[in-house]
Coordinates of C-alpha atoms in Angstrom, one line a residue:
X23 CA -10.2 0.3 27.6
X24 CA -6.6 -0.7 27.0
X25 CA -6.2 2.6 25.1
X26 CA -6.3 4.5 28.4
X27 CA -3.2 2.9 29.9
X28 CA -0.8 5.7 30.9
X29 CA -3.4 8.4 29.9
X30 CA -3.6 10.0 33.3
X31 CA -0.5 12.0 32.6
X32 CA -2.1 13.8 29.6
X33 CA -5.8 13.8 30.7
X34 CA -6.9 17.4 31.3
X35 CA -8.4 17.6 34.8
X36 CA -10.7 20.3 33.5
X37 CA -12.6 17.8 31.3
X38 CA -14.5 16.1 34.1
X39 CA -14.9 12.4 34.7
X40 CA -13.7 10.5 31.6
X41 CA -13.2 7.4 33.7
X42 CA -17.0 7.1 34.2
X43 CA -17.6 7.1 30.5
X44 CA -14.8 4.7 29.5
X45 CA -15.5 2.3 32.4
X46 CA -19.2 2.0 31.5
X47 CA -18.3 1.5 27.8
X48 CA -15.8 -1.3 28.7
X49 CA -18.3 -3.2 30.8
X50 CA -21.0 -3.0 28.1
X51 CA -18.5 -4.0 25.4
X52 CA -17.5 -7.1 27.2
X53 CA -21.1 -8.2 27.6
X54 CA -22.2 -7.5 24.0
X55 CA -19.0 -8.9 22.5
X56 CA -19.5 -12.2 24.3
X57 CA -22.9 -12.6 22.9
X58 CA -21.8 -11.6 19.4
X59 CA -18.9 -14.2 19.3
X60 CA -21.3 -17.2 19.8
X61 CA -23.6 -16.3 17.0
X62 CA -23.5 -16.6 13.2
X63 CA -25.2 -14.9 10.2
X64 CA -25.7 -15.4 6.5
X65 CA -22.8 -13.0 6.0
X66 CA -20.5 -15.1 8.1
X67 CA -21.4 -18.3 6.2
X68 CA -20.8 -16.5 2.9
X69 CA -17.4 -15.4 4.2
X70 CA -16.6 -19.0 5.3
X71 CA -17.1 -20.2 1.7
X72 CA -14.9 -17.4 0.4
X73 CA -12.2 -18.5 2.9
X74 CA -12.5 -22.0 1.5
X75 CA -11.8 -20.7 -2.0
X76 CA -15.2 -19.9 -3.5
X77 CA -15.1 -16.8 -5.7
X78 CA -16.9 -15.2 -8.6
X79 CA -20.4 -15.7 -9.9
X80 CA -22.7 -18.6 -10.4
X81 CA -24.3 -19.6 -13.7
X82 CA -27.1 -17.1 -13.2
X83 CA -24.7 -14.2 -12.6
X84 CA -25.2 -14.1 -8.8
X85 CA -22.3 -14.0 -6.3
X86 CA -21.4 -17.6 -6.0
X87 CA -20.7 -17.8 -2.3
X88 CA -24.1 -16.1 -1.6
X89 CA -26.0 -18.4 -4.0
X90 CA -24.5 -21.5 -2.4
X91 CA -25.3 -20.3 1.1
X92 CA -28.9 -19.6 0.1
X93 CA -29.1 -23.1 -1.4
X94 CA -27.8 -24.7 1.7
X95 CA -29.9 -22.6 4.1
X96 CA -33.1 -23.5 2.2
X97 CA -32.8 -27.2 3.3
X98 CA -30.6 -27.1 6.4
X99 CA -32.3 -29.1 9.1
X100 CA -30.1 -27.6 11.8
X101 CA -30.8 -24.1 10.6
X102 CA -28.3 -21.3 10.3
X103 CA -26.7 -22.1 13.7
X104 CA -25.3 -25.4 12.4
X105 CA -23.0 -23.6 9.9
X106 CA -22.2 -24.5 6.3
X107 CA -18.5 -25.4 6.9
X108 CA -18.9 -29.1 7.9
X109 CA -21.7 -30.1 5.4
X110 CA -19.6 -28.4 2.7
X111 CA -16.4 -30.1 3.7
X112 CA -18.3 -33.4 3.9
X113 CA -19.5 -33.0 0.3
X114 CA -16.1 -32.1 -0.9
X115 CA -14.8 -35.5 0.4
X116 CA -17.9 -37.4 -0.8
X117 CA -17.8 -36.1 -4.4
X118 CA -14.1 -35.4 -4.7
X119 CA -14.7 -31.9 -6.0
X120 CA -12.9 -28.6 -5.7
X121 CA -14.7 -25.9 -3.6
X122 CA -15.6 -23.8 -6.7
X123 CA -17.3 -26.6 -8.5
X124 CA -19.2 -27.8 -5.4
X125 CA -20.4 -24.3 -4.8
X126 CA -21.7 -24.2 -8.3
X127 CA -23.6 -27.5 -7.8
X128 CA -25.1 -26.4 -4.5
X129 CA -26.2 -23.0 -6.0
X130 CA -27.9 -24.8 -8.9
X131 CA -29.6 -27.4 -6.7
X132 CA -27.6 -30.3 -8.1
X133 CA -26.2 -31.0 -4.6
X134 CA -28.3 -30.8 -1.4
X135 CA -26.0 -30.3 1.6
X136 CA -28.7 -31.6 3.9
X137 CA -27.7 -35.1 2.8
X138 CA -24.1 -34.5 3.8
X139 CA -25.2 -32.9 7.1
X140 CA -26.9 -36.2 7.9
X141 CA -23.6 -38.0 7.4
X142 CA -22.0 -35.9 10.1
X143 CA -23.9 -38.0 12.7
X144 CA -21.4 -40.8 12.0
X145 CA -18.3 -40.3 14.0
X146 CA -15.8 -41.5 11.3
X147 CA -17.5 -39.4 8.6
X148 CA -17.5 -36.4 10.9
X149 CA -13.8 -36.8 11.5
X150 CA -13.2 -36.7 7.8
X151 CA -15.2 -33.6 7.4
X152 CA -13.5 -31.8 10.2
X153 CA -10.1 -32.7 8.8
X154 CA -11.1 -31.3 5.4
X155 CA -12.5 -28.1 6.9
X156 CA -9.3 -27.6 8.9
X157 CA -7.2 -28.1 5.8
X158 CA -9.2 -25.5 3.9
X159 CA -9.1 -23.0 6.8
X160 CA -5.4 -23.6 7.2
X161 CA -4.7 -22.8 3.6
X162 CA -6.7 -19.6 4.0
X163 CA -4.7 -18.6 7.1
X164 CA -1.5 -19.3 5.3
X165 CA -2.6 -16.9 2.5
X166 CA -3.5 -14.3 5.1
X167 CA -0.1 -14.7 6.8
X168 CA 1.7 -14.4 3.5
X169 CA 0.0 -11.1 2.7
X170 CA 0.7 -9.8 6.2
X171 CA 4.4 -10.6 5.9
X172 CA 4.5 -9.1 2.4
X173 CA 3.1 -5.8 3.7
X174 CA 5.7 -5.7 6.5
X175 CA 8.5 -6.4 4.1
X176 CA 7.4 -3.8 1.6
X177 CA 7.1 -1.2 4.3
X178 CA 10.6 -2.1 5.5
X179 CA 11.9 -1.8 2.0
X180 CA 10.1 1.3 0.8
X181 CA 9.4 3.2 4.1
X182 CA 6.3 4.8 5.4
X183 CA 4.8 8.1 4.1
X184 CA 5.2 10.9 6.6
X185 CA 2.4 11.6 9.0
X186 CA -0.3 12.7 8.7
X187 CA -1.3 10.5 5.8
X188 CA -3.3 12.1 3.0
X189 CA -6.1 10.0 1.4
X190 CA -8.6 10.4 -1.4
X191 CA -11.9 8.7 -2.2
X192 CA -11.6 7.3 -5.7
X193 CA -14.3 8.5 -8.2
X194 CA -14.0 5.6 -10.7
X195 CA -16.6 2.8 -10.2
X196 CA -15.1 0.2 -12.6
X197 CA -11.7 -1.5 -12.7
X198 CA -10.2 0.1 -15.7
X199 CA -10.9 3.7 -14.5
X200 CA -9.8 2.8 -11.0
X201 CA -6.4 1.6 -12.1
X202 CA -5.8 4.9 -14.1
X203 CA -7.1 7.0 -11.2
X204 CA -4.8 5.2 -8.7
X205 CA -1.8 6.1 -10.7
X206 CA -2.9 9.8 -10.9
X207 CA -3.6 10.0 -7.2
X208 CA -0.4 8.3 -6.1
X209 CA 1.8 10.4 -8.3
X210 CA 0.0 13.5 -7.0
X211 CA 1.2 12.5 -3.5
X212 CA -1.7 10.8 -1.8
X213 CA -0.9 8.0 0.6
X214 CA -4.3 6.3 1.0
X215 CA -6.6 5.3 -1.9
X216 CA -10.2 4.8 -0.7
X217 CA -12.5 2.5 -2.7
X218 CA -16.2 2.2 -2.1
X219 CA -17.5 -1.4 -2.3
X220 CA -20.8 -2.0 -4.1
X221 CA -23.7 -3.2 -1.9
X222 CA -24.2 -7.0 -1.8
X223 CA -27.1 -9.0 -3.1
X224 CA -28.6 -9.6 0.4
X225 CA -28.7 -5.9 1.3
X226 CA -30.1 -5.0 -2.1
X227 CA -32.9 -7.6 -1.7
X228 CA -33.7 -6.4 1.8
X229 CA -33.8 -2.8 0.8
X230 CA -36.1 -3.7 -2.0
X231 CA -38.4 -5.6 0.3
X232 CA -38.5 -2.6 2.7
X233 CA -39.5 -0.3 -0.2
X234 CA -36.2 1.4 -0.3
X235 CA -34.2 2.1 -3.5
X236 CA -31.0 0.1 -3.7
X237 CA -28.1 1.4 -5.7
X238 CA -27.0 -1.0 -8.4
X239 CA -23.6 -1.1 -10.1
X240 CA -23.7 -1.1 -13.8
X241 CA -20.6 -1.0 -16.1
X242 CA -20.2 2.3 -17.9
X243 CA -21.2 2.3 -21.5
X244 CA -18.6 1.6 -24.1
X245 CA -16.3 -0.6 -22.0
X246 CA -16.6 -3.6 -24.3
X247 CA -13.6 -5.8 -23.8
X248 CA -11.6 -3.3 -21.8
X249 CA -10.3 -5.9 -19.4
X250 CA -8.0 -8.9 -19.8
X251 CA -11.0 -11.3 -19.7
X252 CA -13.4 -9.0 -21.4
X253 CA -15.6 -8.8 -18.2
X254 CA -16.0 -5.4 -16.5
X255 CA -15.8 -5.4 -12.7
X256 CA -16.8 -2.9 -10.0
X257 CA -13.8 -1.1 -8.5
X258 CA -14.6 -2.5 -5.1
X259 CA -14.9 -6.2 -6.1
X260 CA -12.3 -8.7 -5.0
X261 CA -10.9 -9.1 -8.5
X262 CA -10.5 -5.4 -9.0
X263 CA -8.9 -4.9 -5.6
X264 CA -6.4 -7.6 -6.4
X265 CA -5.4 -5.7 -9.6
X266 CA -5.4 -2.4 -7.7
X267 CA -3.1 -3.9 -5.1
X268 CA -0.5 -4.9 -7.7
X269 CA -0.7 -1.5 -9.4
X270 CA -0.4 0.3 -6.0
X271 CA 2.7 -1.7 -5.2
X272 CA 4.3 -0.8 -8.5
X273 CA 3.7 2.9 -7.9
X274 CA 4.9 2.6 -4.3
X275 CA 8.2 1.2 -5.7
X276 CA 8.5 4.3 -8.0
X277 CA 8.0 6.8 -5.3
X278 CA 9.8 4.9 -2.5
X279 CA 6.9 5.0 0.0
X280 CA 4.3 2.4 0.8
X281 CA 0.8 3.1 -0.7
X282 CA -2.3 2.0 1.3
X283 CA -5.6 0.9 0.0
X284 CA -8.8 1.5 2.0
X285 CA -12.3 0.0 1.5
X286 CA -15.7 1.3 2.6
X287 CA -17.8 -1.9 3.0
X288 CA -21.6 -1.6 3.0
X289 CA -23.9 -3.1 5.7
X290 CA -24.4 -6.9 5.8
X291 CA -21.2 -7.3 3.8
X292 CA -18.7 -6.8 6.6
X293 CA -17.6 -10.5 7.0
X294 CA -17.0 -10.9 3.3
X295 CA -15.2 -7.6 3.2
X296 CA -12.9 -8.8 5.9
X297 CA -12.0 -11.9 3.9
X298 CA -11.3 -9.8 0.8
X299 CA -9.2 -7.4 2.9
X300 CA -7.1 -10.3 4.3
X301 CA -6.7 -12.0 0.9
X302 CA -5.9 -8.9 -1.2
X303 CA -3.9 -6.9 1.3
X304 CA -6.3 -4.1 1.8
X305 CA -4.7 -2.0 4.5
X306 CA -7.6 -0.1 6.0
X307 CA -11.3 -1.1 6.3
X308 CA -14.1 1.2 7.4
X309 CA -16.1 -1.0 9.8
X310 CA -18.4 0.9 12.2
X311 CA -21.2 -1.3 13.7
X312 CA -22.8 1.7 15.5
X313 CA -23.2 3.6 12.2
X314 CA -24.7 0.5 10.6
X315 CA -27.3 0.2 13.4
X316 CA -28.3 3.9 13.8
X317 CA -27.9 5.2 10.2
X318 CA -28.1 2.0 8.1
X319 CA -31.1 0.5 10.0
X320 CA -29.3 -2.8 10.5
X321 CA -30.4 -5.1 13.3
X322 CA -28.2 -4.5 16.4
X323 CA -27.5 -8.2 16.8
X324 CA -26.7 -8.7 13.1
X325 CA -24.3 -5.8 13.0
X326 CA -22.4 -6.7 16.2
X327 CA -22.2 -10.4 15.3
X328 CA -20.9 -9.6 11.8
X329 CA -18.3 -7.2 13.1
X330 CA -17.1 -9.6 15.8
X331 CA -16.4 -12.2 13.1
X332 CA -14.7 -9.7 10.8
X333 CA -12.4 -8.5 13.6
X334 CA -11.0 -12.1 14.0
X335 CA -9.7 -11.8 10.4
X336 CA -8.6 -8.2 10.7
X337 CA -6.5 -9.1 13.8
X338 CA -4.7 -11.9 11.9
X339 CA -4.1 -9.8 8.8
X340 CA -3.0 -6.7 10.7
X341 CA -5.7 -4.8 8.9
X342 CA -6.4 -1.3 10.3
X343 CA -10.1 -0.7 11.2
X344 CA -11.6 2.7 10.9
X345 CA -14.4 3.6 13.3
X346 CA -16.3 6.9 12.6
X347 CA -16.9 9.8 15.0
X348 CA -20.2 8.4 16.1
X349 CA -23.6 8.6 14.3
X350 CA -26.1 11.4 14.8
X351 CA -28.8 10.1 17.2
X352 CA -32.1 11.9 16.9
X353 CA -34.7 9.3 17.9
X354 CA -34.9 10.6 21.6
X355 CA -35.5 14.1 20.2
X356 CA -38.2 13.0 17.9
X357 CA -40.0 11.2 20.7
X358 CA -39.7 14.1 23.2
X359 CA -40.5 16.8 20.6
X360 CA -37.5 18.8 21.9
X361 CA -34.3 19.0 19.8
X362 CA -31.2 18.4 21.7
X363 CA -28.4 21.0 21.9
X364 CA -25.0 20.4 20.2
X365 CA -23.2 19.0 23.3
X366 CA -25.9 16.5 23.9
X367 CA -25.9 15.3 20.3
X368 CA -22.1 15.3 20.4
X369 CA -22.2 13.2 23.6
X370 CA -24.4 10.6 22.1
X371 CA -22.1 10.3 19.1
X372 CA -19.0 10.1 21.4
X373 CA -20.7 7.4 23.5
X374 CA -21.3 5.1 20.5
X375 CA -17.8 5.7 19.2
X376 CA -16.3 4.9 22.5
X377 CA -18.4 1.7 22.7
X378 CA -17.4 0.7 19.1
X379 CA -13.7 1.1 19.9
X380 CA -14.1 -0.7 23.2
X381 CA -15.7 -3.7 21.4
X382 CA -12.8 -3.7 18.8
X383 CA -10.3 -3.6 21.7
X384 CA -12.2 -6.4 23.5
X385 CA -11.8 -8.5 20.4
X386 CA -8.1 -8.1 20.4
X387 CA -7.4 -5.2 18.0
X388 CA -4.5 -3.0 19.4
X389 CA -4.7 0.8 19.5
X390 CA -2.5 1.2 16.5
X391 CA -4.9 -0.9 14.4
X392 CA -8.0 1.2 15.1
X393 CA -8.4 4.6 13.6
X394 CA -11.1 6.9 15.0
X395 CA -13.1 9.7 13.5
X396 CA -12.0 13.1 14.9
X397 CA -15.3 14.8 15.1
X398 CA -18.9 14.6 13.8
X399 CA -19.4 16.3 10.4
X400 CA -22.5 18.1 11.4
X401 CA -20.6 20.2 14.0
X402 CA -19.3 22.3 11.1
X403 CA -22.8 23.8 10.8
X404 CA -23.1 24.8 14.4
X405 CA -22.4 28.2 15.9
X406 CA -18.8 28.7 17.0
X407 CA -18.1 25.6 14.9
X408 CA -14.3 25.8 15.1
X409 CA -14.3 26.0 18.9
X410 CA -16.6 23.0 19.2
X411 CA -14.6 21.0 16.8
X412 CA -11.4 21.7 18.7
X413 CA -13.1 20.6 21.9
X414 CA -14.2 17.3 20.4
X415 CA -10.8 16.6 18.8
X416 CA -9.2 17.3 22.2
X417 CA -11.6 14.9 23.9
X418 CA -10.8 12.1 21.5
X419 CA -7.0 12.6 21.7
X420 CA -7.3 12.2 25.4
X421 CA -9.6 9.2 25.4
X422 CA -8.1 7.4 22.4
X423 CA -4.4 7.5 23.2
X424 CA -2.4 5.5 20.7
X425 CA -5.1 5.7 18.0
X426 CA -4.7 7.8 14.9
X427 CA -7.5 10.3 14.4
X428 CA -9.2 10.6 11.0
X429 CA -10.4 13.9 9.5
X430 CA -12.9 13.6 6.7
X431 CA -13.6 16.4 4.3
X432 CA -17.3 17.3 4.0
X433 CA -19.3 15.2 1.5
X434 CA -19.7 16.2 -2.1
X435 CA -23.0 17.9 -1.7
X436 CA -21.4 20.4 0.7
X437 CA -18.5 21.3 -1.5
X438 CA -19.7 24.9 -1.9
X439 CA -20.5 25.3 1.8
X440 CA -18.6 27.4 4.3
X441 CA -17.8 24.2 6.3
X442 CA -16.1 22.7 3.2
X443 CA -14.1 25.9 2.6
X444 CA -13.0 26.0 6.2
X445 CA -12.0 22.3 6.5
X446 CA -8.3 22.7 5.7
X447 CA -8.0 25.5 8.3
X448 CA -9.9 23.8 11.0
X449 CA -7.9 20.6 10.4
X450 CA -4.6 22.6 10.6
X451 CA -5.7 24.1 13.9
X452 CA -6.7 20.7 15.3
X453 CA -3.4 19.0 14.2
X454 CA -1.4 21.7 15.9
X455 CA -3.0 20.7 19.2
X456 CA -2.9 16.9 18.9
X457 CA 0.2 16.1 16.7
X458 CA 0.6 14.4 13.3
X459 CA -0.8 10.9 14.1
X460 CA -3.7 11.3 11.8
X461 CA -5.2 10.6 8.4
X462 CA -6.8 13.4 6.3
X463 CA -9.3 12.0 3.8
X464 CA -10.3 14.3 0.9
X465 CA -13.3 13.9 -1.3
X466 CA -13.3 13.6 -5.1
X467 CA -11.7 16.6 -6.8
X468 CA -11.2 17.5 -10.4
X469 CA -7.8 19.0 -9.6
X470 CA -6.1 16.3 -7.5
X471 CA -2.9 18.2 -7.4
X472 CA -4.4 21.2 -5.8
X473 CA -6.4 19.0 -3.4
X474 CA -3.1 17.4 -2.3
X475 CA -1.3 20.7 -2.0
X476 CA -4.0 22.3 0.2
X477 CA -4.0 19.3 2.6
X478 CA -0.2 19.2 2.7
X479 CA 0.0 22.9 3.4
X480 CA -2.5 22.5 6.3
X481 CA -0.2 19.8 7.8
X482 CA 2.9 22.0 7.4
X483 CA 1.2 24.9 9.1
X484 CA 0.1 22.6 11.9
X485 CA 3.6 21.2 12.3
X486 CA 5.1 24.7 12.5
X487 CA 2.7 25.9 15.1
X488 CA 3.2 22.7 17.2
X489 CA 7.0 23.2 17.0
X490 CA 6.7 26.8 18.2
X491 CA 4.6 25.8 21.3
X492 CA 5.8 24.3 24.5
X493 CA 5.3 20.5 24.9
X494 CA 3.3 19.0 27.7
X495 CA -0.3 18.2 28.5
X496 CA -3.0 19.2 26.0
X497 CA -3.7 23.0 26.2
X498 CA -6.7 24.0 28.3
X499 CA -9.9 24.9 26.6
X500 CA -11.8 28.1 27.3
X501 CA -15.2 29.6 26.7
X502 CA -17.5 27.8 24.3
X503 CA -15.0 25.0 23.7
X504 CA -14.8 24.3 27.5
X505 CA -18.5 24.4 27.9
X506 CA -19.0 22.2 24.9
X507 CA -16.4 19.6 26.0
X508 CA -17.9 19.2 29.5
X509 CA -21.5 18.9 28.0
X510 CA -20.3 16.3 25.5
X511 CA -18.6 14.1 28.2
X512 CA -21.6 14.3 30.5
X513 CA -24.0 13.4 27.8
X514 CA -21.8 10.5 26.6
X515 CA -21.6 9.0 30.0
X516 CA -25.4 9.2 30.4
X517 CA -25.9 7.6 27.0
X518 CA -23.7 4.6 27.8
X519 CA -25.5 4.1 31.1
X520 CA -28.9 4.2 29.5
X521 CA -27.7 1.8 26.8
X522 CA -26.6 -0.6 29.6
X523 CA -30.0 -0.2 31.4
X524 CA -32.5 0.0 28.5
X525 CA -30.6 -1.5 25.6
X526 CA -31.0 0.0 22.1
X527 CA -34.1 1.9 23.1
X528 CA -31.8 4.5 24.5
X529 CA -30.7 5.5 21.0
X530 CA -33.3 4.0 18.6
X531 CA -36.4 5.1 20.6
X532 CA -39.2 3.5 22.6
X533 CA -41.3 3.3 19.4
X534 CA -39.1 0.5 18.2
X535 CA -40.3 -2.8 19.7
X536 CA -37.6 -5.5 20.1
X537 CA -34.8 -2.9 20.7
X538 CA -34.6 -3.5 24.4
X539 CA -31.5 -5.7 24.1
X540 CA -28.6 -6.3 21.8
X541 CA -30.6 -9.2 20.3
X542 CA -33.5 -7.0 19.4
X543 CA -34.4 -6.5 15.7
X544 CA -35.4 -2.9 15.9
X545 CA -37.8 -1.8 13.1
X546 CA -36.8 1.2 11.1
X547 CA -39.3 3.4 9.2
X548 CA -42.0 0.9 9.9
X549 CA -40.1 -2.2 8.7
X550 CA -38.1 -4.9 10.4
X551 CA -34.5 -3.9 10.9
X552 CA -32.2 -5.2 8.1
X553 CA -30.8 -8.6 8.6
X554 CA -32.4 -9.3 12.0
X555 CA -33.9 -12.6 10.8
X556 CA -30.5 -13.9 9.5
X557 CA -28.7 -14.3 12.9
X558 CA -28.6 -17.5 15.0
X559 CA -26.7 -18.8 18.0
X560 CA -24.2 -21.3 17.0
X561 CA -25.2 -24.9 17.6
X562 CA -22.2 -26.5 16.0
X563 CA -19.2 -26.5 18.5
X564 CA -16.6 -27.2 15.8
X565 CA -14.8 -24.0 14.6
X566 CA -12.6 -24.4 11.5
X567 CA -11.1 -20.9 12.2
X568 CA -9.9 -21.8 15.7
X569 CA -6.4 -21.3 14.3
X570 CA -7.0 -17.6 13.9
X571 CA -5.0 -16.9 17.1
X572 CA -3.2 -13.6 17.5
X573 CA 0.1 -13.6 15.8
X574 CA 3.3 -12.0 17.2
X575 CA 3.5 -8.4 16.1
X576 CA 6.5 -6.1 15.8
X577 CA 6.4 -2.7 17.5

């Protein structure tokens, strides 16, 4: 893992063999990433149409890109692997239409792209389609580049907020409320505004088919014509994020520090979320394939393929990707009937986090563009919780050199718990050990001023303690912390090795047929894993996004 270059000088010898863990994760990441890069999914094809300029809803109120992809997939002779880009580009040339109008016609059934796909067998027609697809992709790349440059110029002009950055999850679910809330949070001093994106139509349909309840966004009552066009929009929609970006830039100019927007994208929507982030200058995207697989029940192949595609866009746009501290893996315990101890559960989480980061680095994201979760939330409920948390934070600072660590406040249902009350103090203790390169994410609070003041006080205490201590390698751990750290690292290395040998059975369990490899569609709760039937190896060699090469980046 590139993140480990030069790490030997700060790696505590008393940790044990970190090289074994990271080396195994790197090898597995290379293997799985190669497979993911040669496949496509329904989500990627929707993202391709968004890149070509397709936005909004169709005449039936469905997301237009998704409705058009569904219409194409229903008759595509080459199947999903052939991709929609060339048939769509061929139809644009044949009918002399703009992408938006063609998508409406495909969604309604007025245009069958199977006819245009047949024309691609003629070399001269194919050349026309390839040229049109490259033109559309080139326009998209130019838009991404313009937003990337705009971010850099604004940061140069306004300056960065001091580290660690403080963030808040926004409570408003619709555009109007989100704009007002953004102003309140920014003026209170928060540096990162986190917006939750509503689930997409594909995920909602698959959850319904699996007998699961899918949350549905509905505009709050009484909005009426509250927006410029009289049409309410979810706070996490592309239209809303574009408005939020403009408002955030205005507030940033007032306070003279750049203001970041973060999105939490639901499963099966990661490719489209990457397009929106690149087009609307979203600064940070939560994109953790391991959590999607273990917690969200998404097919491993689908998740890894979607994220590999998204990272191509994130790399070009300089978007920061946030990877969690690793999901809680309990399937092996359920099968054995014996609950694992805290170090073993922590090790499994660390293994999946290290693997997720290794895959991001394999796909070209540098360390300063990948934020990592500092510790699993469930640790706060364990005995000697503070000691265990400090151990896990120390492990991650050693492994993920150059990466910012992210500290998430406990969820809303734990607000009254001891863990929630202790969070600012534990965070301060951790920051005093690892330094200020971190993001502190607070949950929704009625009193945002107090929430900011508490978090900022924690960072000041940490800075004072760090300044009073001698500089050098990470301080040694003792007692419970040392025992926990060694157990976590050993369990993490074992988990990676089992993943390499047994595939996803190592974490999803033997009772899940099809989970023996990355391509497996592992059933969850007695149903097929989400999205496993919407992945295919690419059969079309032409790639309109071949121009998404890494751009030169400033230090």
